[in-house]
Coordinates of C-alpha atoms in Angstrom, one line a residue:
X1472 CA 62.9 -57.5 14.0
X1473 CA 62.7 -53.9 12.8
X1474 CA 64.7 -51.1 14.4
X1475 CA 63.0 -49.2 17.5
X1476 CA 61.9 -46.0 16.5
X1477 CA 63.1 -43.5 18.8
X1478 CA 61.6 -40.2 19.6
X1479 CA 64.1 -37.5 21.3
X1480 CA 62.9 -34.7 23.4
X1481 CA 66.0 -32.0 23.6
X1482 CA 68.5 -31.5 21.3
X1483 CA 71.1 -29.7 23.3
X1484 CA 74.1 -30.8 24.4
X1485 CA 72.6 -33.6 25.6
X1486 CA 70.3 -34.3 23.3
X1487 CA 73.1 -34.1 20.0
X1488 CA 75.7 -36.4 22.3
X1489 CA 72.5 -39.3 22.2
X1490 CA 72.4 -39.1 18.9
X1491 CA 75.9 -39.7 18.2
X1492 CA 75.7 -42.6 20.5
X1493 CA 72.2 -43.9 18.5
X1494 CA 73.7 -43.9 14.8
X1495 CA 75.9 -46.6 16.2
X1496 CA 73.1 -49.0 16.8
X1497 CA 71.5 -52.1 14.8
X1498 CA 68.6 -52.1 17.9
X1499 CA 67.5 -48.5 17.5
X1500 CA 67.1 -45.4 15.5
X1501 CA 66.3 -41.9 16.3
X1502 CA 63.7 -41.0 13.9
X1503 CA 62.0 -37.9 15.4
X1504 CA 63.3 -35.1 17.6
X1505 CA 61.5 -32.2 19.5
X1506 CA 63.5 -29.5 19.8
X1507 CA 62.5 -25.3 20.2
X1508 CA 65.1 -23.7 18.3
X1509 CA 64.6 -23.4 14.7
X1510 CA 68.2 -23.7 13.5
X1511 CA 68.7 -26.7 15.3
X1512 CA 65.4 -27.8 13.9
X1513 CA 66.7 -27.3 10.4
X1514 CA 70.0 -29.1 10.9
X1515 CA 68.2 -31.8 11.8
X1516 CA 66.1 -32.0 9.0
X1517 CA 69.1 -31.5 6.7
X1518 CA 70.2 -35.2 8.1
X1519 CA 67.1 -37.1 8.0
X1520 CA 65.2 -37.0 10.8
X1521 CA 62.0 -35.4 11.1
X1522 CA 61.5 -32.4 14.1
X1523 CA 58.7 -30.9 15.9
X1524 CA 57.9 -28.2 18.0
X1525 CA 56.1 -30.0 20.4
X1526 CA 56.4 -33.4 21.9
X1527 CA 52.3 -33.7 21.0
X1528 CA 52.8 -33.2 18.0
X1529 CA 55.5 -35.8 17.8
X1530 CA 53.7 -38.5 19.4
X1531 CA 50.8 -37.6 17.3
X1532 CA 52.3 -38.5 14.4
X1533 CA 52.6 -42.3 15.3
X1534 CA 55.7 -42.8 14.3
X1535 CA 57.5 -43.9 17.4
X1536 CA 57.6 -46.9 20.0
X1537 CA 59.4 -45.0 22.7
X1538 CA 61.0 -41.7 23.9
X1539 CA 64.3 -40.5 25.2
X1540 CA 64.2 -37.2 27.4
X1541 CA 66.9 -34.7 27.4
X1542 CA 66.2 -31.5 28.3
X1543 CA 66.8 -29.6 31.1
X1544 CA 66.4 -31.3 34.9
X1545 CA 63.9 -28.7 35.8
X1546 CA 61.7 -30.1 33.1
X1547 CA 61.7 -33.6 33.6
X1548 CA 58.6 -34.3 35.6
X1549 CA 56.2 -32.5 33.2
X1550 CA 57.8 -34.4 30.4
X1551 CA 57.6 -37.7 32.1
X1552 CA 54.1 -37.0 33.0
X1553 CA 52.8 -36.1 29.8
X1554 CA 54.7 -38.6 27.7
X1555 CA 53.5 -41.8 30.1
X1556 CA 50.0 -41.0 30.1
X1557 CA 50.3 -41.2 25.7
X1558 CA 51.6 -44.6 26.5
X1559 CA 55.0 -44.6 25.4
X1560 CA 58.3 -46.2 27.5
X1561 CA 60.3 -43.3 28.6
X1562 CA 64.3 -42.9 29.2
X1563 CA 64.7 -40.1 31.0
X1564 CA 68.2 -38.4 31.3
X1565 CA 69.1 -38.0 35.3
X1566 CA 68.4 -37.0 37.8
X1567 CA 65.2 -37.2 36.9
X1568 CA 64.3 -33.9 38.5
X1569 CA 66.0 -31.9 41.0
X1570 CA 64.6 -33.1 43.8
X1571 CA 63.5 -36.6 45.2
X1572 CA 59.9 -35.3 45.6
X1573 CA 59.9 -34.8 41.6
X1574 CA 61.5 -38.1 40.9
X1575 CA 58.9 -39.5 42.5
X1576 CA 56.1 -38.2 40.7
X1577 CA 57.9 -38.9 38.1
X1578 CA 57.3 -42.8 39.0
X1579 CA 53.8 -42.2 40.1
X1580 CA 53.0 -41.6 37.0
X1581 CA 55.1 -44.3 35.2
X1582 CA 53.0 -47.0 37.5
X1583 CA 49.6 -44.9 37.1
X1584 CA 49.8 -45.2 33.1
X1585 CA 51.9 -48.9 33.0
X1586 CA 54.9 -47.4 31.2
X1587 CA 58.9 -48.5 31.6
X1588 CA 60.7 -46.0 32.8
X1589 CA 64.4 -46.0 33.1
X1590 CA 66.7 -43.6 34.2
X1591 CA 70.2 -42.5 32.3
X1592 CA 72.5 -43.6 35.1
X1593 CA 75.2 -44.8 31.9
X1594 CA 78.1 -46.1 34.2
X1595 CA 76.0 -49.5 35.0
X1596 CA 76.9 -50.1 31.7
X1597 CA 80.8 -49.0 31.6
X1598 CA 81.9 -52.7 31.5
X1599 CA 85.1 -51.8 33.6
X1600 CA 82.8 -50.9 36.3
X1601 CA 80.5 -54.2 35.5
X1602 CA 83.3 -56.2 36.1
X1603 CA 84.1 -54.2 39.7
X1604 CA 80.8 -54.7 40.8
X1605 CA 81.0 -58.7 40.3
X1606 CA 84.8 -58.3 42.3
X1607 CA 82.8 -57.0 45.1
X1608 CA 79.9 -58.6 44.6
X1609 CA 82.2 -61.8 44.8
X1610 CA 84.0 -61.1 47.9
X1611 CA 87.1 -60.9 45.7
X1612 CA 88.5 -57.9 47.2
X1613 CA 87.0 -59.2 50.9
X1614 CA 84.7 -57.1 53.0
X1615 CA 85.0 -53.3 51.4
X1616 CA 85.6 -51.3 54.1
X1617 CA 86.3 -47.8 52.2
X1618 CA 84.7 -47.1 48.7
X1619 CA 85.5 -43.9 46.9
X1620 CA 84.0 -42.4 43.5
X1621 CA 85.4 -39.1 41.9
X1622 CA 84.3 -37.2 39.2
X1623 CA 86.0 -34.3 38.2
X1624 CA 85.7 -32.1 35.3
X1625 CA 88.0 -30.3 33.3
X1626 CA 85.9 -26.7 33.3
X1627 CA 82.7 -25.8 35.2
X1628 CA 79.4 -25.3 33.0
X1629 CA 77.9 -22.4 32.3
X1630 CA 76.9 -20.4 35.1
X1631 CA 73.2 -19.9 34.1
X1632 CA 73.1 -24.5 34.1
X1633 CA 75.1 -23.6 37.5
X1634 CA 72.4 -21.9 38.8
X1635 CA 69.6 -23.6 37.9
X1636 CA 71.0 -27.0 38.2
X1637 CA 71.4 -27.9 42.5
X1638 CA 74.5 -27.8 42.7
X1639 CA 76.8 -30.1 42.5
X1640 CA 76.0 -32.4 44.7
X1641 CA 73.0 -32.7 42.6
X1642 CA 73.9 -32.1 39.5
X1643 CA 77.3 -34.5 39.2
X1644 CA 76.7 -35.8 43.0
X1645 CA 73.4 -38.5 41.9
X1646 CA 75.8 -40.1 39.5
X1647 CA 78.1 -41.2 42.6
X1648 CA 75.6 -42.3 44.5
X1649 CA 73.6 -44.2 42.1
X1650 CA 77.2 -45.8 41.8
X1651 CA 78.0 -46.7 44.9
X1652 CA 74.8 -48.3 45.8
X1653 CA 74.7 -50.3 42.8
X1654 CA 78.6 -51.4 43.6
X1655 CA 77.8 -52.6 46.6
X1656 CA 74.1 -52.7 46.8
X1657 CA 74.8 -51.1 50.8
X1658 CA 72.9 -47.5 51.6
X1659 CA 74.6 -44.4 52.9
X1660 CA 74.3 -42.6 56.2
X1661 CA 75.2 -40.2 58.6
X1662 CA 76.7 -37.7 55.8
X1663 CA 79.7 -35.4 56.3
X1664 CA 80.5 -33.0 53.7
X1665 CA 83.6 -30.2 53.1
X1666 CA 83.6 -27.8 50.2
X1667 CA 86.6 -26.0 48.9
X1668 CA 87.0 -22.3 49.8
X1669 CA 89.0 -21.6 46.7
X1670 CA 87.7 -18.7 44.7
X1671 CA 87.4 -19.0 40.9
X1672 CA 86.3 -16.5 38.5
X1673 CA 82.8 -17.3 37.4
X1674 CA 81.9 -19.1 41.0
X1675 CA 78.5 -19.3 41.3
X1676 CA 77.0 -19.3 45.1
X1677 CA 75.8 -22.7 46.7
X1678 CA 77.8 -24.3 44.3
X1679 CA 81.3 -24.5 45.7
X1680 CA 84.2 -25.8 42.3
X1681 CA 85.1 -28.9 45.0
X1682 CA 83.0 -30.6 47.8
X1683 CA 83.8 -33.8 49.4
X1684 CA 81.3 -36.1 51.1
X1685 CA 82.2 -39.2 53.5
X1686 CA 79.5 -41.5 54.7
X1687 CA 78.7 -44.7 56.5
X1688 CA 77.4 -47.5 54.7
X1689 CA 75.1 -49.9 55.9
X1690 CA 77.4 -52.7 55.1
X1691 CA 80.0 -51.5 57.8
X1692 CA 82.4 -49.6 55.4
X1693 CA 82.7 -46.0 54.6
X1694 CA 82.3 -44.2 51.3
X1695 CA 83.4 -40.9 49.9
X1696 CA 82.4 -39.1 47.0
X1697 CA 85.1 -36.7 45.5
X1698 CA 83.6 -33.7 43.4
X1699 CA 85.3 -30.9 41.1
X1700 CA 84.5 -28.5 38.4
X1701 CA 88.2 -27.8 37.7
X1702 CA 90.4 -30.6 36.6
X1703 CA 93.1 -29.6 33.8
X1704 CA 93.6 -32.8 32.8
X1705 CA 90.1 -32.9 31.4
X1706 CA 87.0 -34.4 32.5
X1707 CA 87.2 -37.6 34.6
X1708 CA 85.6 -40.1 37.1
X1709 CA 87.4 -43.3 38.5
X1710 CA 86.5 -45.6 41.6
X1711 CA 88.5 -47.5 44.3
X1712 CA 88.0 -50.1 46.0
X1713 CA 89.6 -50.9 49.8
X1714 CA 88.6 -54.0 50.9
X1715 CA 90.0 -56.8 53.6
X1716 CA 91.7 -59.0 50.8
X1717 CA 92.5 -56.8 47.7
X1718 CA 92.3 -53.0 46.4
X1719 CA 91.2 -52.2 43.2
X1720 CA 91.2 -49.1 41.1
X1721 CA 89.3 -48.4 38.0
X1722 CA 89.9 -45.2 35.8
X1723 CA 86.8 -45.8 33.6
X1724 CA 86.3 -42.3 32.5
X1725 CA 90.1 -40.8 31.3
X1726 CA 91.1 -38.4 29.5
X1727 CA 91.4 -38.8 26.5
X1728 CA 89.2 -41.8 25.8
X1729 CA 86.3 -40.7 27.8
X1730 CA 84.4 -39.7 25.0
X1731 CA 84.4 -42.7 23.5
X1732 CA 84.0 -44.6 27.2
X1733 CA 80.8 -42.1 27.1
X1734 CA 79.2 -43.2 24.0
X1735 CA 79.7 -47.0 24.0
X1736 CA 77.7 -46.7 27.1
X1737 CA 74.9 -44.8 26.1
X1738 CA 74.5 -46.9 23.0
X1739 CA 74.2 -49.8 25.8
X1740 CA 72.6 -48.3 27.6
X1741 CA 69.6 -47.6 24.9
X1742 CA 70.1 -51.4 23.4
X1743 CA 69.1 -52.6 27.1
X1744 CA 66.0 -49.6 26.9
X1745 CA 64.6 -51.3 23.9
X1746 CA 64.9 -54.9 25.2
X1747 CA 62.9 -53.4 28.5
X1748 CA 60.3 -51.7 26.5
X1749 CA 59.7 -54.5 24.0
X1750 CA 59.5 -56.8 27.6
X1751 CA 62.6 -57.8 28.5
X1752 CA 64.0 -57.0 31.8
X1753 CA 66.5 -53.7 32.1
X1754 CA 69.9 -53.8 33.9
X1755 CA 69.7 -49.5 33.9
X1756 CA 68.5 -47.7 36.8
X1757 CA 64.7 -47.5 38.1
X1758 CA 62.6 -44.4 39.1
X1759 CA 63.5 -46.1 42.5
X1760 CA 66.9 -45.6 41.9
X1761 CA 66.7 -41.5 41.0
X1762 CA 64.7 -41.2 44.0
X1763 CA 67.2 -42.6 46.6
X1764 CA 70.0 -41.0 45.0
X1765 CA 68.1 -37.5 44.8
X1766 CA 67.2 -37.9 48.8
X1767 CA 71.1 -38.8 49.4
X1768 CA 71.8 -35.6 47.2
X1769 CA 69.4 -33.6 49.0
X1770 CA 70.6 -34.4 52.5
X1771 CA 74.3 -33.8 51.3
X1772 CA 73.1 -30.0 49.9
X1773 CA 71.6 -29.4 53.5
X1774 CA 74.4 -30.6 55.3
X1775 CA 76.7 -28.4 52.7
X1776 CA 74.4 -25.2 53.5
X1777 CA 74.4 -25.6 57.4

């Protein structure tokens, strides 16, 4: 079986760290990228792969079976839109949007036009956290009664992705959820939220460098989600488990082997896109999925505001 030829929308930070993560693949290859800047255009080229200005003009050619979307969040309905109605399977970076209503265009038109359409919500395939999941899942660790996910990075972003981005609690805050509810398959509720006070240079208003959430979940437990732009020991995310029998703790994302935590699992994470969109059934996240963690998001942000 040939490799799946992949078409990239966005070569920005995103975009390049994909890449890094397809050349590592037998299943698929990244053989076109649309991307506006010239000079990254021309790198591009300089390796291989052909570039366009345009994702028409990429699909046009006919030289894909699928596309990956990494641009900005703001940008993701549009793109979703366009690229399901050529007829192509989509990955679409999350959030997929910035707010639930978007997300859910989003799958409107994934149904209308009969596409796959997955979401890039890489921990589901971290297999430390796999192997949680089925501890839980189990009853392992008994009846979870507190669940709590942290993500902290070492430096903010820029403050122009800052402002254009939610927030935190939408920006890093989807990734939690999404997590938590595929840990335990339980929904949250009844959201409480406390942000940091502490002034930083380069603080961006409405998103606060630490805000931490506690919830109900419908299983009888409690979850928190722990959030921070500031974390010197560089970037990191790691979960616990409290449960009736047995605690667990998993530092999935440390420094300094998160990179390479990172990449493993967006190289799975595309393997189990192509078996979807060749018919096989996906173990990623759905358009469902963004939805419900952009409404949990959403709530979060207005509790944070009042």
């Amino acid at each position: 079986m040939r490799e799946f030829r992949l078409g990239l929308i966005g070569a920005g930070r995103m975009g390049q760290v994909h890449l890094r993560a397809a050349s590592e693949s037998l299943l698929v290859e990244v053989t076109a990228v649309v991307e506006p800047v010239a000079a990254t255009r021309l790198a591009l080229e300089r390796s291989g792969i052909k570039t366009y200005e345009t994702a028409d003009e990429m699909i046009d050619a006919g030289e894909i079976d699928g596309v990956l979307i990494a641009t900005p969040s703001k940008t993701h309905v549009e793109n979703i839109t366009n690229i399901a109605a050529r007829g192509l399977p989509i990955l679409c970076e999350k959030p997929c949007g910035v707010t639930a209503e978007e997300a859910r265009k989003a799958a409107e038109a994934a149904e209308q036009f009969k596409v796959h359409l997955q979401i890039g919500y890489w921990r589901r395939f971290v297999p430390e956290l796999e192997k949680l999941r089925q501890n839980i899942r189990s009853g392992l660790l008994g009846e979870p009664y507190l669940i709590s996910c942290f993500q902290w990075d070492e430096t903010p972003p820029a403050a122009s992705f800052r402002a254009t981005g939610g927030g935190a609690l939408i920006d890093m805050g989807v990734h939690e959820f999404d997590q938590m509810r595929w840990l335990t398959g339980q929904e949250p509720s009844n959201i409480r939220v406390a942000a940091s006070k502490t002034t930083f240079a380069g603080k961006v208003e409405g998103d606060p460098d630490a805000v931490q959430l506690l919830c109900d979940l419908s299983g009888g437990g409690v979850g928190l989600v722990s959030l921070g732009r500031r974390f010197p020991p560089g970037d990191a995310c790691w979960a616990q488990v409290f449960g009736t029998s047995g605690f667990e703790e998993v530092r999935f994302f440390w420094p300094p082997n998160g990179e390479a935590v990172f990449l493993n699992a967006l190289r799975s994470q595309l393997e189990d896109f192509v078996q979807a969109a060749r018919g096989g059934v996906s173990q990623g996240a759905t358009a469902q999925d963004a939805v419900t963690a952009l409404a949990i998001a959403e709530a979060a942000t207005e509790v944070l505001s009042v």
